[in-house]
Amino acid sequence: MSTPEKITIVGAGLMGHGIAQIFALHGHLVRLVDSNEDVLNIAKDRVRDNLTNMANQGVVFDESFDVILDRIQISADLAPACEDPDFVIEAVYENLELKQQIFSDLDRLCPSKTILCSNTSVMSITEIASKSENRERIVGTHFWNPPYLIPLVEVVRTEESADWCAEATFDLLARVGKKPVHVYKDVPGFVGNRLQHALWREAFAIIDEGICDPATVDEVIRNGFGLRLPILGPVETADMVGLDLTIAIHDYILPHINADPIPSTTLKEKVDAGELGFKSGSGFQVWSEEEIAQSRQRLANYLIGIFAGQHD
Ligand code: NAD
């Protein structure tokens, strides 16, 4: 068996520590870098908590947590973590100038074999790479939160990314149990966030227009077509119901579906009033601390259950 690739992750926050966990679990040596020592010092504890939570819900690990965690080395400095990695995954704040600077530093510090990836949620990989010289080795790897439980990673190539770079990244992700997909064009939101926010825009437009109350929007999705989504995406569903029926429905309904290029009125009013959701205790509904904890736990339990089922 070939030696597992060395992985450097820049940014040890919510996404970075979870991405480190994926690679450490699959035998890779991981160097985890963060400029904030407080974040860095708790990163491995966060990984241990995630693993404990998963084990408590029936996920079986082949190795002890200590063995897995020993593969993660933390560092406050970028340079030592750039000596010989095969891949670097950047997961710092969503700030274009910061990401451009980090990629320019990575490009200067890393050997020519190293592939450089950004975990930006929506920013142009082309722009992030624009201050670097060797842009052929730069791609997007858009993980979803929590990255160790949600399988999808969008591998986004720019017009300058080399095919070998996108293919090697895709191959690595598949080997650590992810479900990578190729995104051939570097467009805002890539594929997943375009689809997700098309649905959210319509959800908020329905609330703006008073067609139903906010809780009903979620109920319609969760108890209706949402039940089909893990099994059938819209493309396969269209084939199932018939493309002739699909076009007839679209002819009738598309003129009525929201296409505004700006956020919803209700959303804007709530944000202006400081109603930000969990973080302020009220959003589309009022949230107690207990309800917030229950909501987070319900999601974690559901995702861990799926993960456990896939890794039996
Ligand atoms: P976060 O705030 O939890 O973590 C970012 C970390 O980057 C912080 O710990 C910070 O100290 C560190 N950092 C900042 N500047 C640095 C530097 N110069 N060198 C080293 N470390 C530095 O943010 P997050 O939620 O983990 O998001 C990270 C990236 O992942 C963002 O681009 C975000 O858009 C993307 N992303 C987030 C989610 C999500 O749901 N949170 C999902 C997918 C993608």
mmCIF file of C-alpha atoms and ligand atoms in Angstrom:
data_model
loop_
_atom_site.group_PDB
_atom_site.id
_atom_site.type_symbol
_atom_site.label_atom_id
_atom_site.label_comp_id
_atom_site.label_asym_id
_atom_site.label_seq_id
_atom_site.Cartn_x
_atom_site.Cartn_y
_atom_site.Cartn_z
ATOM 1 C CA MET A 1 0.000 0.000 0.000
ATOM 2 C CA SER A 2 1.322 3.468 -0.824
ATOM 3 C CA THR A 3 2.044 5.944 1.999
ATOM 4 C CA PRO A 4 -1.002 8.066 2.841
ATOM 5 C CA GLU A 5 -0.637 11.633 1.604
ATOM 6 C CA LYS A 6 0.334 14.368 4.043
ATOM 7 C CA ILE A 7 -2.400 16.950 4.486
ATOM 8 C CA THR A 8 -2.067 20.503 5.786
ATOM 9 C CA ILE A 9 -5.204 22.353 6.848
ATOM 10 C CA VAL A 10 -5.082 26.129 7.314
ATOM 11 C CA GLY A 11 -7.792 27.306 9.722
ATOM 12 C CA ALA A 12 -8.729 25.067 12.661
ATOM 13 C CA GLY A 13 -12.214 26.469 13.303
ATOM 14 C CA LEU A 14 -15.602 24.871 12.746
ATOM 15 C CA MET A 15 -14.715 23.438 9.322
ATOM 16 C CA GLY A 16 -10.933 23.029 9.694
ATOM 17 C CA HIS A 17 -10.996 20.783 12.775
ATOM 18 C CA GLY A 18 -13.716 18.619 11.188
ATOM 19 C CA ILE A 19 -11.765 18.274 7.930
ATOM 20 C CA ALA A 20 -8.667 17.329 9.951
ATOM 21 C CA GLN A 21 -10.740 14.590 11.614
ATOM 22 C CA ILE A 22 -11.664 13.023 8.254
ATOM 23 C CA PHE A 23 -8.061 12.651 7.145
ATOM 24 C CA ALA A 24 -6.677 11.543 10.538
ATOM 25 C CA LEU A 25 -9.381 8.878 10.730
ATOM 26 C CA HIS A 26 -8.197 7.508 7.388
ATOM 27 C CA GLY A 27 -4.521 7.264 8.344
ATOM 28 C CA HIS A 28 -3.194 10.544 6.974
ATOM 29 C CA LEU A 29 -0.708 12.722 8.819
ATOM 30 C CA VAL A 30 -2.449 16.077 9.272
ATOM 31 C CA ARG A 31 -0.888 19.429 10.102
ATOM 32 C CA LEU A 32 -3.498 21.822 11.407
ATOM 33 C CA VAL A 33 -2.568 25.528 11.321
ATOM 34 C CA ASP A 34 -4.377 28.464 12.919
ATOM 35 C CA SER A 35 -3.207 31.973 13.772
ATOM 36 C CA ASN A 36 -5.444 31.961 16.872
ATOM 37 C CA GLU A 37 -3.761 29.854 19.553
ATOM 38 C CA ASP A 38 -7.004 29.495 21.541
ATOM 39 C CA VAL A 39 -8.727 27.901 18.537
ATOM 40 C CA LEU A 40 -5.683 25.746 17.869
ATOM 41 C CA ASN A 41 -5.412 24.524 21.447
ATOM 42 C CA ILE A 42 -8.993 23.206 21.555
ATOM 43 C CA ALA A 43 -9.045 21.775 18.010
ATOM 44 C CA LYS A 44 -8.039 18.233 19.019
ATOM 45 C CA ASP A 45 -10.499 18.281 21.941
ATOM 46 C CA ARG A 46 -13.230 19.180 19.460
ATOM 47 C CA VAL A 47 -12.239 16.195 17.305
ATOM 48 C CA ARG A 48 -12.273 13.925 20.377
ATOM 49 C CA ASP A 49 -15.765 15.209 21.308
ATOM 50 C CA ASN A 50 -17.027 14.530 17.768
ATOM 51 C CA LEU A 51 -15.617 10.993 17.833
ATOM 52 C CA THR A 52 -17.087 10.367 21.310
ATOM 53 C CA ASN A 53 -20.499 11.594 20.189
ATOM 54 C CA MET A 54 -20.344 9.280 17.177
ATOM 55 C CA ALA A 55 -19.180 6.283 19.245
ATOM 56 C CA ASN A 56 -21.992 6.914 21.752
ATOM 57 C CA GLN A 57 -24.429 6.528 18.885
ATOM 58 C CA GLY A 58 -23.036 3.257 17.623
ATOM 59 C CA VAL A 59 -20.271 4.242 15.175
ATOM 60 C CA VAL A 60 -17.460 1.699 15.507
ATOM 61 C CA PHE A 61 -13.862 2.886 15.013
ATOM 62 C CA ASP A 62 -11.006 0.511 14.124
ATOM 63 C CA GLU A 63 -8.453 2.453 16.169
ATOM 64 C CA SER A 64 -8.353 4.174 19.552
ATOM 65 C CA PHE A 65 -9.095 7.895 19.644
ATOM 66 C CA ASP A 66 -5.503 8.502 20.845
ATOM 67 C CA VAL A 67 -4.065 6.842 17.727
ATOM 68 C CA ILE A 68 -6.353 8.908 15.477
ATOM 69 C CA LEU A 69 -5.617 12.155 17.342
ATOM 70 C CA ASP A 70 -1.835 11.525 17.363
ATOM 71 C CA ARG A 71 -1.906 11.950 13.569
ATOM 72 C CA ILE A 72 -2.958 15.593 13.976
ATOM 73 C CA GLN A 73 -0.095 18.024 14.639
ATOM 74 C CA ILE A 74 -1.058 21.585 15.463
ATOM 75 C CA SER A 75 0.981 24.626 14.434
ATOM 76 C CA ALA A 76 0.589 28.386 14.796
ATOM 77 C CA ASP A 77 3.066 28.940 11.938
ATOM 78 C CA LEU A 78 2.293 28.314 8.302
ATOM 79 C CA ALA A 79 5.860 27.787 7.054
ATOM 80 C CA PRO A 80 6.700 24.480 8.849
ATOM 81 C CA ALA A 81 3.356 23.026 7.739
ATOM 82 C CA CYS A 82 4.259 23.803 4.119
ATOM 83 C CA GLU A 83 7.538 21.837 3.986
ATOM 84 C CA ASP A 84 6.211 18.697 2.291
ATOM 85 C CA PRO A 85 2.413 18.375 2.206
ATOM 86 C CA ASP A 86 0.768 16.622 -0.738
ATOM 87 C CA PHE A 87 -2.413 18.657 -0.269
ATOM 88 C CA VAL A 88 -3.251 21.881 1.565
ATOM 89 C CA ILE A 89 -6.877 22.685 2.354
ATOM 90 C CA GLU A 90 -7.564 26.295 3.343
ATOM 91 C CA ALA A 91 -10.481 26.892 5.753
ATOM 92 C CA VAL A 92 -9.918 30.412 7.133
ATOM 93 C CA TYR A 93 -12.526 33.199 7.397
ATOM 94 C CA GLU A 94 -14.650 33.916 4.313
ATOM 95 C CA ASN A 95 -12.604 36.992 3.370
ATOM 96 C CA LEU A 96 -11.268 37.349 -0.175
ATOM 97 C CA GLU A 97 -8.123 39.357 0.611
ATOM 98 C CA LEU A 98 -7.160 36.992 3.433
ATOM 99 C CA LYS A 99 -7.626 33.950 1.208
ATOM 100 C CA GLN A 100 -5.678 35.575 -1.658
ATOM 101 C CA GLN A 101 -2.781 36.308 0.711
ATOM 102 C CA ILE A 102 -2.806 32.773 2.127
ATOM 103 C CA PHE A 103 -2.776 31.209 -1.342
ATOM 104 C CA SER A 104 0.059 33.465 -2.430
ATOM 105 C CA ASP A 105 2.014 32.387 0.713
ATOM 106 C CA LEU A 106 1.151 28.714 0.160
ATOM 107 C CA ASP A 107 2.214 28.924 -3.471
ATOM 108 C CA ARG A 108 5.572 30.391 -2.427
ATOM 109 C CA LEU A 109 6.183 28.035 0.518
ATOM 110 C CA CYS A 110 4.943 24.637 -0.711
ATOM 111 C CA PRO A 111 6.859 22.333 -3.062
ATOM 112 C CA SER A 112 5.661 22.161 -6.663
ATOM 113 C CA LYS A 113 3.944 18.758 -6.118
ATOM 114 C CA THR A 114 1.522 20.233 -3.532
ATOM 115 C CA ILE A 115 -2.112 20.704 -4.551
ATOM 116 C CA LEU A 116 -3.762 23.759 -2.971
ATOM 117 C CA CYS A 117 -7.502 23.689 -2.186
ATOM 118 C CA SER A 118 -9.926 26.284 -0.801
ATOM 119 C CA ASN A 119 -12.994 25.446 1.254
ATOM 120 C CA THR A 120 -14.716 28.745 0.453
ATOM 121 C CA SER A 121 -18.519 28.472 0.568
ATOM 122 C CA VAL A 122 -19.286 30.829 -2.305
ATOM 123 C CA MET A 123 -16.233 32.825 -3.396
ATOM 124 C CA SER A 124 -14.634 32.601 -6.822
ATOM 125 C CA ILE A 125 -11.686 30.181 -6.768
ATOM 126 C CA THR A 126 -10.311 32.117 -9.751
ATOM 127 C CA GLU A 127 -10.202 35.314 -7.673
ATOM 128 C CA ILE A 128 -8.749 33.522 -4.639
ATOM 129 C CA ALA A 129 -5.978 32.107 -6.884
ATOM 130 C CA SER A 130 -5.361 35.376 -8.728
ATOM 131 C CA LYS A 131 -2.382 36.490 -6.587
ATOM 132 C CA SER A 132 -0.604 33.117 -6.922
ATOM 133 C CA GLU A 133 1.825 32.134 -9.664
ATOM 134 C CA ASN A 134 1.167 28.403 -10.072
ATOM 135 C CA ARG A 135 -2.578 28.600 -10.534
ATOM 136 C CA GLU A 136 -2.825 25.228 -12.267
ATOM 137 C CA ARG A 137 -2.511 23.506 -8.864
ATOM 138 C CA ILE A 138 -5.374 25.411 -7.216
ATOM 139 C CA VAL A 139 -8.938 24.045 -6.954
ATOM 140 C CA GLY A 140 -11.965 24.453 -4.710
ATOM 141 C CA THR A 141 -12.966 21.716 -2.288
ATOM 142 C CA HIS A 142 -16.308 22.760 -0.873
ATOM 143 C CA PHE A 143 -17.085 20.594 2.171
ATOM 144 C CA TRP A 144 -20.426 20.904 3.979
ATOM 145 C CA ASN A 145 -20.880 21.352 7.711
ATOM 146 C CA PRO A 146 -20.250 19.132 9.634
ATOM 147 C CA PRO A 147 -17.617 17.962 7.141
ATOM 148 C CA TYR A 148 -16.983 14.600 8.842
ATOM 149 C CA LEU A 149 -20.690 13.668 8.558
ATOM 150 C CA ILE A 150 -21.895 15.214 5.286
ATOM 151 C CA PRO A 151 -20.372 13.180 2.440
ATOM 152 C CA LEU A 152 -20.501 15.738 -0.405
ATOM 153 C CA VAL A 153 -17.428 17.712 -1.447
ATOM 154 C CA GLU A 154 -17.646 19.881 -4.575
ATOM 155 C CA VAL A 155 -14.311 19.833 -6.423
ATOM 156 C CA VAL A 156 -14.366 23.137 -8.302
ATOM 157 C CA ARG A 157 -11.928 23.856 -11.100
ATOM 158 C CA THR A 158 -11.084 27.232 -12.591
ATOM 159 C CA GLU A 159 -10.166 27.790 -16.227
ATOM 160 C CA GLU A 160 -6.551 27.554 -15.083
ATOM 161 C CA SER A 161 -6.798 24.419 -12.889
ATOM 162 C CA ALA A 162 -5.004 21.428 -14.385
ATOM 163 C CA ASP A 163 -7.052 18.272 -14.940
ATOM 164 C CA TRP A 164 -4.466 16.227 -12.974
ATOM 165 C CA CYS A 165 -4.996 18.498 -10.000
ATOM 166 C CA ALA A 166 -8.816 18.152 -9.963
ATOM 167 C CA GLU A 167 -8.561 14.390 -10.594
ATOM 168 C CA ALA A 168 -6.009 13.794 -7.791
ATOM 169 C CA THR A 169 -8.144 15.836 -5.379
ATOM 170 C CA PHE A 170 -11.276 13.906 -6.343
ATOM 171 C CA ASP A 171 -9.426 10.601 -5.904
ATOM 172 C CA LEU A 172 -8.092 11.556 -2.451
ATOM 173 C CA LEU A 173 -11.555 12.608 -1.251
ATOM 174 C CA ALA A 174 -13.133 9.381 -2.510
ATOM 175 C CA ARG A 175 -10.492 7.357 -0.638
ATOM 176 C CA VAL A 176 -11.370 9.039 2.686
ATOM 177 C CA GLY A 177 -15.040 8.141 2.299
ATOM 178 C CA LYS A 178 -16.334 11.407 0.876
ATOM 179 C CA LYS A 179 -18.673 11.674 -2.130
ATOM 180 C CA PRO A 180 -16.797 14.177 -4.309
ATOM 181 C CA VAL A 181 -18.346 15.647 -7.452
ATOM 182 C CA HIS A 182 -16.687 17.562 -10.275
ATOM 183 C CA VAL A 183 -17.839 21.144 -10.839
ATOM 184 C CA TYR A 184 -16.507 22.224 -14.227
ATOM 185 C CA LYS A 185 -17.201 25.964 -13.936
ATOM 186 C CA ASP A 186 -16.138 28.297 -11.156
ATOM 187 C CA VAL A 187 -19.507 30.038 -10.658
ATOM 188 C CA PRO A 188 -20.769 31.759 -7.463
ATOM 189 C CA GLY A 189 -22.360 29.196 -5.135
ATOM 190 C CA PHE A 190 -20.964 26.304 -7.225
ATOM 191 C CA VAL A 191 -23.771 23.688 -7.509
ATOM 192 C CA GLY A 192 -24.942 22.927 -3.965
ATOM 193 C CA ASN A 193 -25.462 26.473 -2.733
ATOM 194 C CA ARG A 194 -27.168 27.547 -5.966
ATOM 195 C CA LEU A 195 -29.701 24.741 -5.532
ATOM 196 C CA GLN A 196 -30.060 25.281 -1.797
ATOM 197 C CA HIS A 197 -30.597 29.031 -2.032
ATOM 198 C CA ALA A 198 -33.010 28.764 -4.962
ATOM 199 C CA LEU A 199 -35.221 26.801 -2.551
ATOM 200 C CA TRP A 200 -34.616 29.245 0.321
ATOM 201 C CA ARG A 201 -35.479 32.248 -1.896
ATOM 202 C CA GLU A 202 -38.844 30.716 -2.756
ATOM 203 C CA ALA A 203 -39.413 29.703 0.897
ATOM 204 C CA PHE A 204 -38.943 33.320 2.051
ATOM 205 C CA ALA A 205 -40.986 34.709 -0.874
ATOM 206 C CA ILE A 206 -43.906 32.475 0.179
ATOM 207 C CA ILE A 207 -43.618 33.953 3.700
ATOM 208 C CA ASP A 208 -43.348 37.527 2.300
ATOM 209 C CA GLU A 209 -46.557 36.996 0.342
ATOM 210 C CA GLY A 210 -48.428 35.484 3.329
ATOM 211 C CA ILE A 211 -49.200 32.283 1.420
ATOM 212 C CA CYS A 212 -48.565 30.228 4.572
ATOM 213 C CA ASP A 213 -46.800 30.748 7.878
ATOM 214 C CA PRO A 214 -43.038 30.083 8.255
ATOM 215 C CA ALA A 215 -43.424 26.825 10.186
ATOM 216 C CA THR A 216 -45.707 25.482 7.423
ATOM 217 C CA VAL A 217 -42.997 26.071 4.800
ATOM 218 C CA ASP A 218 -40.673 23.721 6.668
ATOM 219 C CA GLU A 219 -43.484 21.224 7.300
ATOM 220 C CA VAL A 220 -44.367 21.093 3.593
ATOM 221 C CA ILE A 221 -40.748 20.274 2.745
ATOM 222 C CA ARG A 222 -40.072 17.843 5.620
ATOM 223 C CA ASN A 223 -43.321 15.878 5.240
ATOM 224 C CA GLY A 224 -43.629 16.211 1.472
ATOM 225 C CA PHE A 225 -41.092 16.204 -1.345
ATOM 226 C CA GLY A 226 -38.226 16.465 1.169
ATOM 227 C CA LEU A 227 -38.800 12.806 2.052
ATOM 228 C CA ARG A 228 -37.927 11.832 -1.518
ATOM 229 C CA LEU A 229 -34.801 13.960 -1.807
ATOM 230 C CA PRO A 230 -32.271 11.587 -0.162
ATOM 231 C CA ILE A 231 -33.330 8.930 -2.690
ATOM 232 C CA LEU A 232 -34.341 10.865 -5.802
ATOM 233 C CA GLY A 233 -32.978 14.235 -6.902
ATOM 234 C CA PRO A 234 -35.050 16.464 -9.196
ATOM 235 C CA VAL A 235 -33.365 15.169 -12.332
ATOM 236 C CA GLU A 236 -34.249 11.517 -11.687
ATOM 237 C CA THR A 237 -37.698 12.544 -10.406
ATOM 238 C CA ALA A 238 -38.321 14.423 -13.672
ATOM 239 C CA ASP A 239 -37.510 11.256 -15.614
ATOM 240 C CA MET A 240 -39.812 9.275 -13.315
ATOM 241 C CA VAL A 241 -42.835 11.571 -13.681
ATOM 242 C CA GLY A 242 -42.111 12.251 -17.351
ATOM 243 C CA LEU A 243 -40.368 15.168 -19.036
ATOM 244 C CA ASP A 244 -43.599 16.061 -20.880
ATOM 245 C CA LEU A 245 -45.423 16.492 -17.560
ATOM 246 C CA THR A 246 -42.402 18.404 -16.179
ATOM 247 C CA ILE A 247 -42.470 20.871 -19.077
ATOM 248 C CA ALA A 248 -46.235 21.341 -18.729
ATOM 249 C CA ILE A 249 -45.801 22.142 -15.017
ATOM 250 C CA HIS A 250 -42.911 24.531 -15.744
ATOM 251 C CA ASP A 251 -44.845 26.333 -18.503
ATOM 252 C CA TYR A 252 -47.580 27.060 -15.977
ATOM 253 C CA ILE A 253 -45.662 27.660 -12.737
ATOM 254 C CA LEU A 254 -42.310 29.283 -13.594
ATOM 255 C CA PRO A 255 -43.753 32.773 -14.191
ATOM 256 C CA HIS A 256 -45.116 32.641 -10.609
ATOM 257 C CA ILE A 257 -41.900 31.558 -8.889
ATOM 258 C CA ASN A 258 -39.724 34.234 -7.319
ATOM 259 C CA ALA A 259 -36.708 35.406 -9.315
ATOM 260 C CA ASP A 260 -35.725 38.500 -7.281
ATOM 261 C CA PRO A 261 -31.997 39.298 -7.278
ATOM 262 C CA ILE A 262 -32.279 40.737 -3.728
ATOM 263 C CA PRO A 263 -33.073 39.067 -0.363
ATOM 264 C CA SER A 264 -36.654 38.784 0.923
ATOM 265 C CA THR A 265 -38.413 41.686 2.683
ATOM 266 C CA THR A 266 -39.226 39.619 5.776
ATOM 267 C CA LEU A 267 -35.645 38.437 6.037
ATOM 268 C CA LYS A 268 -34.346 41.995 5.812
ATOM 269 C CA GLU A 269 -36.864 43.298 8.383
ATOM 270 C CA LYS A 270 -35.879 40.595 10.847
ATOM 271 C CA VAL A 271 -32.163 41.244 10.462
ATOM 272 C CA ASP A 272 -32.724 45.020 10.837
ATOM 273 C CA ALA A 273 -34.667 44.307 14.069
ATOM 274 C CA GLY A 274 -31.769 42.190 15.426
ATOM 275 C CA GLU A 275 -33.768 38.949 15.135
ATOM 276 C CA LEU A 276 -30.948 36.738 13.874
ATOM 277 C CA GLY A 277 -32.184 33.250 14.823
ATOM 278 C CA PHE A 278 -30.348 31.017 17.322
ATOM 279 C CA LYS A 279 -27.660 33.616 17.958
ATOM 280 C CA SER A 280 -30.145 36.252 19.254
ATOM 281 C CA GLY A 281 -32.808 33.879 20.629
ATOM 282 C CA SER A 282 -35.402 34.756 17.989
ATOM 283 C CA GLY A 283 -35.731 34.623 14.224
ATOM 284 C CA PHE A 284 -38.742 33.112 12.471
ATOM 285 C CA GLN A 285 -39.623 31.808 15.953
ATOM 286 C CA VAL A 286 -38.512 32.452 19.537
ATOM 287 C CA TRP A 287 -35.792 30.027 20.678
ATOM 288 C CA SER A 288 -34.973 29.034 24.266
ATOM 289 C CA GLU A 289 -31.475 27.680 25.016
ATOM 290 C CA GLU A 290 -33.037 24.252 25.500
ATOM 291 C CA GLU A 291 -34.811 24.347 22.123
ATOM 292 C CA ILE A 292 -31.588 25.429 20.422
ATOM 293 C CA ALA A 293 -29.671 22.528 21.996
ATOM 294 C CA GLN A 294 -32.461 20.095 21.027
ATOM 295 C CA SER A 295 -32.482 21.300 17.425
ATOM 296 C CA ARG A 296 -28.713 20.913 17.089
ATOM 297 C CA GLN A 297 -28.800 17.475 18.738
ATOM 298 C CA ARG A 298 -31.658 16.302 16.482
ATOM 299 C CA LEU A 299 -29.613 17.185 13.405
ATOM 300 C CA ALA A 300 -26.420 15.591 14.781
ATOM 301 C CA ASN A 301 -28.269 12.373 15.717
ATOM 302 C CA TYR A 302 -29.828 12.160 12.276
ATOM 303 C CA LEU A 303 -26.525 12.701 10.448
ATOM 304 C CA ILE A 304 -24.600 10.314 12.719
ATOM 305 C CA GLY A 305 -27.326 7.689 12.124
ATOM 306 C CA ILE A 306 -26.824 7.999 8.358
ATOM 307 C CA PHE A 307 -23.017 7.895 8.752
ATOM 308 C CA ALA A 308 -23.263 4.771 10.943
ATOM 309 C CA GLY A 309 -25.527 3.077 8.382
ATOM 310 C CA GLN A 310 -23.095 3.822 5.542
ATOM 311 C CA HIS A 311 -20.061 2.538 7.453
ATOM 312 C CA ASP A 312 -21.500 -0.711 8.925
HETATM 313 P P1 NAD B 1 -14.270 29.677 11.608
HETATM 314 O O1 NAD B 1 -14.397 31.115 11.934
HETATM 315 O O2 NAD B 1 -14.852 28.663 12.551
HETATM 316 O O3 NAD B 1 -12.724 29.292 11.385
HETATM 317 C C1 NAD B 1 -11.851 30.089 10.643
HETATM 318 C C2 NAD B 1 -10.483 29.991 11.297
HETATM 319 O O4 NAD B 1 -9.510 30.613 10.450
HETATM 320 C C3 NAD B 1 -10.401 30.719 12.661
HETATM 321 O O5 NAD B 1 -10.092 29.783 13.676
HETATM 322 C C4 NAD B 1 -9.279 31.739 12.460
HETATM 323 O O6 NAD B 1 -8.476 31.930 13.622
HETATM 324 C C5 NAD B 1 -8.505 31.111 11.316
HETATM 325 N N1 NAD B 1 -7.657 32.073 10.602
HETATM 326 C C6 NAD B 1 -7.968 33.327 10.222
HETATM 327 N N2 NAD B 1 -6.906 33.886 9.593
HETATM 328 C C7 NAD B 1 -5.915 32.959 9.584
HETATM 329 C C8 NAD B 1 -4.581 32.934 9.077
HETATM 330 N N3 NAD B 1 -4.061 33.997 8.452
HETATM 331 N N4 NAD B 1 -3.856 31.822 9.237
HETATM 332 C C9 NAD B 1 -4.373 30.742 9.879
HETATM 333 N N5 NAD B 1 -5.631 30.708 10.385
HETATM 334 C C10 NAD B 1 -6.389 31.805 10.230
HETATM 335 O O7 NAD B 1 -14.903 29.517 10.136
HETATM 336 P P2 NAD B 1 -15.502 28.204 9.444
HETATM 337 O O8 NAD B 1 -16.976 28.165 9.652
HETATM 338 O O9 NAD B 1 -14.675 27.016 9.803
HETATM 339 O O10 NAD B 1 -15.295 28.573 7.896
HETATM 340 C C11 NAD B 1 -14.037 28.426 7.268
HETATM 341 C C12 NAD B 1 -14.231 28.446 5.759
HETATM 342 O O11 NAD B 1 -15.093 27.351 5.381
HETATM 343 C C13 NAD B 1 -14.902 29.704 5.222
HETATM 344 O O12 NAD B 1 -14.371 30.012 3.968
HETATM 345 C C14 NAD B 1 -16.351 29.298 5.121
HETATM 346 O O13 NAD B 1 -17.086 30.057 4.204
HETATM 347 C C15 NAD B 1 -16.201 27.856 4.660
HETATM 348 N N6 NAD B 1 -17.360 26.995 4.925
HETATM 349 C C16 NAD B 1 -18.059 27.125 6.090
HETATM 350 C C17 NAD B 1 -19.166 26.295 6.313
HETATM 351 C C18 NAD B 1 -19.953 26.423 7.594
HETATM 352 O O14 NAD B 1 -21.080 25.907 7.655
HETATM 353 N N7 NAD B 1 -19.416 27.061 8.634
HETATM 354 C C19 NAD B 1 -19.544 25.340 5.359
HETATM 355 C C20 NAD B 1 -18.783 25.202 4.189
HETATM 356 C C21 NAD B 1 -17.692 26.047 3.975
#
